[in-house]
Amino acid sequence: FFTCHLVRPTTMSDENQKENVEQRDVVAHLHKTGTLSNANFPKDAEGRVYHLGVKRGEVANRILSVGDPKRAQTISNLLDNPQTCFVRASNRGFVIYTGTYHNVPLSIIATGMGFPMMDFVVRETRAIVDGPMVMMRLGTCGALKESITLGTVLIASKGAVLVTRDPDAFGSEDSTVLPYRFSRPIGADQGLSDELAKKLQSAGVMTADVMNATADTFYASQGRKDDNFGDRNDSLISNLMGQYPDIGCLEMESFHLLDMARCSRGTISATACAIAIAQRTTNAFLDNDNIRRLEKLAGEAALATLAEHPLSSTMQTDECVWNEMVKH
């Protein structure tokens, strides 16, 4: 998404012109870290972490993680003064927006796809943020139950499980090795989940409290069929639902956010939600206009929930980029 394409002005729609300008704006904020030191936890001389490219004072204690950089940009327009918020794009595909929402410092991070990317976000922000943190994921997912209407925001209030593919089961005649493994569930912050649900419902958004299933791949580990590969996943979804009937969706990030919060020695509270844009039982997809509409509504509810969530302390140093944004 960092590449700008030249398009003839006579054939470019107003919407495409706007997106091209926004794309160039992100490119203008693209930076690489300097020379790194400490191979255990790399930072450059300014203290910028390796993959996100940010340092102390550039990320707030309250963080909203989204996968799509366009979604992050859309939600950043809901900040108090979006034209003056801090923006940094790393050469590793992350984009960070930091500003205020109702005068509360808050960061929005375009995380990309998969739990390795979520690991970078949680660990590297934790390394440069002082005090307790609250994090939320707003993503998209495929609904696993026919009763779930497309456009419903599925909140992981019942926790999440991880689905992983075991390579030892492939190319082996050992039938005792199962091709896919389902973890035990990890819980989300219940108060955070409940408050998010209230705000979404107040905005007229359909919600459902579910258990989330996070997979290590988009295709094989989510039960998608691909005749080019022997994935042995025909019964994956039925086995998953049989073991965990409360599961409502499959996606690729939420479990790891909750797992990292659990392992954070009590310093991070977290929950996750995802817009059901695909119905796995019928193969139906939500249209783009409704996806964009729901991204804004859900984004507003997520920002409000994060801003109102109580924290015992937050970063307050001279280097914080939001110092001039906060009205006293």
Coordinates of C-alpha atoms in Angstrom, one line a residue:
F1 CA 0.0 0.0 0.0
F2 CA 3.0 2.3 0.0
T3 CA 3.2 2.3 -3.8
C4 CA 1.5 5.2 -5.6
H5 CA 0.0 4.4 -9.0
L6 CA -0.3 7.0 -11.7
V7 CA -3.8 7.3 -13.0
R8 CA -5.0 9.5 -15.8
P9 CA -7.0 12.4 -14.3
T10 CA -9.8 12.1 -16.9
T11 CA -10.6 8.5 -15.7
M12 CA -10.1 9.0 -11.9
S13 CA -13.2 9.2 -9.8
D14 CA -13.5 11.7 -6.9
E15 CA -13.2 8.9 -4.4
N16 CA -10.1 7.4 -6.1
Q17 CA -8.5 10.9 -6.2
K18 CA -9.1 11.2 -2.5
E19 CA -7.7 7.8 -1.8
N20 CA -4.6 8.5 -3.9
V21 CA -4.0 11.7 -1.9
E22 CA -4.4 9.9 1.3
Q23 CA -2.0 7.1 0.1
R24 CA 0.6 9.8 -0.7
D25 CA 0.1 11.3 2.7
V26 CA 1.0 7.9 4.3
V27 CA 4.0 7.5 2.1
A28 CA 5.2 11.0 3.3
H29 CA 5.3 9.6 6.8
L30 CA 7.3 6.4 5.9
H31 CA 10.5 6.1 7.8
K32 CA 13.1 3.5 8.5
T33 CA 14.7 3.1 11.9
G34 CA 18.4 4.0 12.3
T35 CA 21.3 1.7 13.0
L36 CA 20.1 -0.9 15.5
S37 CA 21.7 -2.3 18.6
N38 CA 20.8 -5.1 21.1
A39 CA 19.8 -8.1 19.0
N40 CA 17.6 -9.3 21.9
F41 CA 15.2 -6.4 21.6
P42 CA 16.4 -4.1 18.8
K43 CA 16.2 -0.3 19.0
D44 CA 18.0 2.5 17.3
A45 CA 19.9 5.4 18.9
E46 CA 16.6 7.4 19.3
G47 CA 15.0 4.4 21.1
R48 CA 12.8 3.5 18.1
V49 CA 11.7 -0.1 18.1
Y50 CA 12.7 -2.2 15.2
H51 CA 9.4 -3.0 13.4
L52 CA 6.9 -0.3 14.4
G53 CA 9.6 2.5 14.1
V54 CA 8.2 4.5 17.1
K55 CA 9.7 5.6 20.4
R56 CA 8.6 6.7 23.8
G57 CA 6.0 9.5 23.7
E58 CA 4.7 8.5 20.2
V59 CA 2.2 5.8 21.3
A60 CA -0.5 6.3 24.0
N61 CA -1.6 4.0 26.8
R62 CA -4.8 3.3 24.9
I63 CA -4.5 1.5 21.6
L64 CA -6.9 0.4 18.9
S65 CA -5.4 -2.2 16.5
V66 CA -6.9 -2.7 13.1
G67 CA -5.6 -4.9 10.2
D68 CA -6.3 -2.7 7.2
P69 CA -4.3 0.6 6.9
K70 CA -7.2 2.1 5.1
R71 CA -9.4 1.3 8.0
A72 CA -6.9 2.9 10.4
Q73 CA -6.9 6.0 8.3
T74 CA -10.7 6.2 8.2
I75 CA -10.9 5.8 12.0
S76 CA -8.1 8.4 12.6
N77 CA -10.5 10.9 11.0
L78 CA -12.6 10.5 14.1
L79 CA -9.9 11.9 16.4
D80 CA -10.3 15.4 17.8
N81 CA -8.0 17.1 15.3
P82 CA -7.1 14.5 12.7
Q83 CA -5.2 16.9 10.6
T84 CA -2.7 17.5 13.4
C85 CA -2.4 14.0 14.8
F86 CA 1.0 12.2 14.8
V87 CA 1.5 9.8 11.9
R88 CA 4.3 7.4 11.3
A89 CA 4.5 4.6 8.8
S90 CA 7.3 2.0 9.3
N91 CA 9.1 0.2 6.5
R92 CA 7.7 -3.1 8.0
G93 CA 4.1 -2.2 7.0
F94 CA 2.8 -0.7 10.2
V95 CA 1.1 2.7 10.3
I96 CA 0.6 4.5 13.7
Y97 CA -1.8 7.4 14.3
T98 CA -1.6 9.1 17.7
G99 CA -3.9 11.9 18.8
T100 CA -6.7 12.6 21.2
Y101 CA -10.4 11.4 21.3
H102 CA -12.5 13.6 23.5
N103 CA -9.3 15.0 24.9
V104 CA -7.9 11.6 25.8
P105 CA -4.6 10.5 24.2
L106 CA -5.1 7.4 22.0
S107 CA -3.3 5.6 19.3
I108 CA -4.6 3.7 16.2
I109 CA -2.3 1.1 14.7
A110 CA -2.6 -0.6 11.3
T111 CA -1.3 -4.0 12.3
G112 CA -1.5 -6.0 9.1
M113 CA -2.5 -9.7 9.1
G114 CA -1.6 -12.6 11.4
F115 CA -0.6 -13.2 15.0
P116 CA 3.2 -12.5 14.3
M117 CA 2.2 -8.9 13.4
M118 CA 0.1 -8.7 16.5
D119 CA 3.1 -9.9 18.5
F120 CA 5.2 -7.0 17.2
V121 CA 2.5 -4.5 18.1
V122 CA 1.9 -5.6 21.6
R123 CA 5.5 -6.2 22.6
E124 CA 7.0 -3.1 20.9
T125 CA 4.3 -0.7 22.2
R126 CA 4.6 -2.2 25.7
A127 CA 8.4 -1.5 25.5
I128 CA 7.9 2.2 24.9
V129 CA 4.8 3.0 26.9
D130 CA 4.9 3.8 30.7
G131 CA 2.2 2.6 32.9
P132 CA -0.9 0.3 32.4
M133 CA -2.3 -0.1 28.9
V134 CA -5.6 -1.0 27.4
M135 CA -5.8 -2.5 23.9
M136 CA -8.6 -3.4 21.5
R137 CA -8.7 -5.1 18.1
L138 CA -11.3 -4.1 15.5
G139 CA -11.1 -6.5 12.6
T140 CA -13.1 -8.4 10.1
C141 CA -14.0 -12.1 10.1
G142 CA -16.0 -14.9 8.6
A143 CA -19.1 -15.9 10.5
L144 CA -19.4 -19.7 11.2
K145 CA -23.1 -19.8 12.2
E146 CA -25.9 -19.2 9.7
S147 CA -27.8 -17.3 12.4
I148 CA -25.2 -14.6 12.4
T149 CA -26.2 -11.8 10.0
L150 CA -23.6 -10.2 7.9
G151 CA -22.6 -6.9 9.3
T152 CA -22.9 -8.1 12.9
V153 CA -19.9 -7.1 15.1
L154 CA -18.8 -10.2 16.9
I155 CA -17.3 -9.4 20.3
A156 CA -14.9 -12.0 21.8
S157 CA -16.5 -11.6 25.3
K158 CA -16.3 -15.4 25.6
G159 CA -12.6 -15.5 24.8
A160 CA -10.7 -16.9 21.9
V161 CA -9.0 -20.2 20.9
L162 CA -6.1 -20.7 18.5
V163 CA -6.2 -23.0 15.5
T164 CA -2.8 -24.2 14.2
R165 CA -1.7 -26.5 11.5
D166 CA 0.8 -29.2 12.5
P167 CA 3.3 -29.8 9.7
D168 CA 4.3 -33.2 11.2
A169 CA 0.9 -34.5 10.1
F170 CA 1.7 -34.0 6.5
G171 CA 4.0 -36.3 4.6
S172 CA 3.8 -38.8 7.4
E173 CA 2.0 -42.1 7.7
D174 CA 1.7 -41.6 11.5
S175 CA -2.1 -41.3 11.9
T176 CA -1.8 -40.3 15.5
V177 CA -0.6 -36.8 14.5
L178 CA -3.6 -34.6 13.9
P179 CA -3.3 -32.0 11.1
Y180 CA -4.8 -29.2 13.2
R181 CA -4.7 -28.4 16.9
F182 CA -7.2 -26.3 18.9
S183 CA -5.9 -24.5 22.0
R184 CA -7.7 -23.9 25.2
P185 CA -9.7 -20.6 25.4
I186 CA -8.2 -17.4 26.7
G187 CA -10.5 -14.8 28.2
A188 CA -11.0 -11.2 27.3
D189 CA -11.6 -8.3 29.7
Q190 CA -15.3 -8.6 30.5
G191 CA -15.9 -5.0 31.5
L192 CA -14.2 -3.7 28.4
S193 CA -16.2 -6.1 26.2
D194 CA -19.5 -5.2 27.9
E195 CA -18.9 -1.4 27.5
L196 CA -18.0 -1.9 23.8
A197 CA -21.3 -3.8 23.2
K198 CA -23.3 -1.1 24.8
K199 CA -21.7 1.6 22.7
L200 CA -22.1 -0.4 19.5
Q201 CA -25.8 -1.1 20.2
S202 CA -26.4 2.6 21.0
A203 CA -25.1 3.3 17.5
G204 CA -27.5 0.9 16.0
V205 CA -25.0 -1.8 15.2
M206 CA -25.9 -5.4 15.6
T207 CA -23.6 -7.3 18.1
A208 CA -23.2 -10.8 19.3
D209 CA -21.1 -12.2 22.2
V210 CA -19.1 -15.1 20.9
M211 CA -16.0 -17.1 21.4
N212 CA -13.4 -16.1 18.7
A213 CA -11.3 -18.6 16.8
T214 CA -8.0 -17.3 15.5
A215 CA -6.2 -19.3 12.9
D216 CA -2.5 -19.3 11.9
T217 CA -3.4 -19.1 8.2
F218 CA -6.3 -17.8 6.1
Y219 CA -6.8 -20.8 4.0
A220 CA -5.9 -24.2 5.4
S221 CA -6.4 -23.5 9.1
Q222 CA -9.7 -21.8 8.5
G223 CA -11.1 -24.8 6.6
R224 CA -11.1 -23.3 3.1
K225 CA -10.9 -25.7 0.2
D226 CA -8.0 -25.5 -2.3
D227 CA -7.6 -28.4 -4.7
N228 CA -4.0 -27.4 -5.4
F229 CA -3.0 -28.6 -1.9
G230 CA -3.7 -31.6 0.3
D231 CA -4.8 -29.6 3.4
R232 CA -6.8 -32.4 5.1
N233 CA -9.2 -29.8 6.5
D234 CA -12.6 -31.1 5.4
S235 CA -13.8 -31.6 9.0
L236 CA -11.9 -28.7 10.6
I237 CA -14.8 -26.4 11.2
S238 CA -17.2 -29.1 12.3
N239 CA -14.6 -30.4 14.7
L240 CA -13.9 -26.9 16.0
M241 CA -17.6 -26.2 16.6
G242 CA -18.1 -29.6 18.2
Q243 CA -15.4 -28.8 20.7
Y244 CA -16.3 -25.2 21.3
P245 CA -20.0 -24.5 20.4
D246 CA -19.8 -20.9 21.4
I247 CA -17.4 -20.1 18.5
G248 CA -18.9 -17.6 16.1
C249 CA -16.1 -16.6 13.8
L250 CA -12.7 -17.3 12.3
E251 CA -10.0 -14.7 11.8
M252 CA -6.2 -14.3 12.3
E253 CA -5.2 -12.0 15.2
S254 CA -7.5 -11.7 18.3
F255 CA -6.3 -14.8 20.2
H256 CA -2.7 -13.5 20.2
L257 CA -3.8 -10.1 21.6
L258 CA -5.6 -11.8 24.4
D259 CA -2.7 -14.2 25.0
M260 CA -0.2 -11.3 25.2
A261 CA -2.5 -9.4 27.6
R262 CA -2.6 -12.5 29.8
C263 CA 1.2 -12.8 29.8
S264 CA 1.8 -9.0 30.4
R265 CA 2.2 -9.4 34.2
G266 CA -1.1 -7.6 34.7
T267 CA -0.1 -4.4 32.8
I268 CA -2.4 -4.8 29.7
S269 CA -6.2 -5.2 29.5
A270 CA -7.6 -6.3 26.2
T271 CA -10.6 -7.3 24.2
A272 CA -11.4 -7.9 20.5
C273 CA -14.2 -7.6 18.1
A274 CA -14.7 -8.2 14.4
I275 CA -17.2 -7.2 11.7
A276 CA -18.7 -10.3 10.1
I277 CA -18.1 -9.6 6.4
A278 CA -18.3 -13.2 5.2
Q279 CA -20.7 -15.9 5.9
R280 CA -18.8 -19.2 5.8
T281 CA -22.0 -21.4 5.7
T282 CA -23.3 -19.7 2.5
N283 CA -20.1 -18.1 1.1
A284 CA -21.9 -14.7 1.0
F285 CA -19.9 -11.4 1.4
L286 CA -20.9 -8.0 2.8
D287 CA -20.8 -5.2 0.2
N288 CA -18.1 -2.6 0.4
D289 CA -20.4 0.3 1.2
N290 CA -21.7 -1.4 4.3
I291 CA -18.2 -2.5 5.3
R292 CA -17.1 1.2 5.2
R293 CA -20.2 2.3 7.1
L294 CA -19.6 -0.2 9.8
E295 CA -15.9 0.5 10.1
K296 CA -16.8 4.1 11.0
L297 CA -19.6 3.2 13.5
A298 CA -17.5 0.4 15.1
G299 CA -14.4 2.6 15.1
E300 CA -16.3 5.4 16.9
A301 CA -17.6 2.9 19.5
A302 CA -14.1 1.4 20.0
L303 CA -12.5 4.8 20.5
A304 CA -15.1 5.9 23.0
T305 CA -14.8 2.6 24.9
L306 CA -11.0 3.0 25.1
A307 CA -11.1 6.7 26.0
E308 CA -13.5 6.0 28.9
H309 CA -11.7 2.9 30.3
P310 CA -10.1 3.9 33.6
L311 CA -6.3 3.6 33.9
S312 CA -4.5 4.2 37.2
S313 CA -1.9 6.3 35.4
T314 CA -0.8 7.3 31.9
M315 CA 2.4 8.6 30.2
Q316 CA 3.0 12.3 31.0
T317 CA 6.4 13.4 29.9
D318 CA 7.7 16.3 27.8
E319 CA 8.3 14.0 24.8
C320 CA 4.7 12.9 24.4
V321 CA 3.4 14.0 21.0
W322 CA -0.1 14.6 22.4
N323 CA 1.0 17.3 24.9
E324 CA 0.0 20.1 22.7
M325 CA -3.2 18.3 21.6
V326 CA -4.7 17.9 25.1
K327 CA -6.8 20.9 26.2
H328 CA -6.3 21.7 29.9

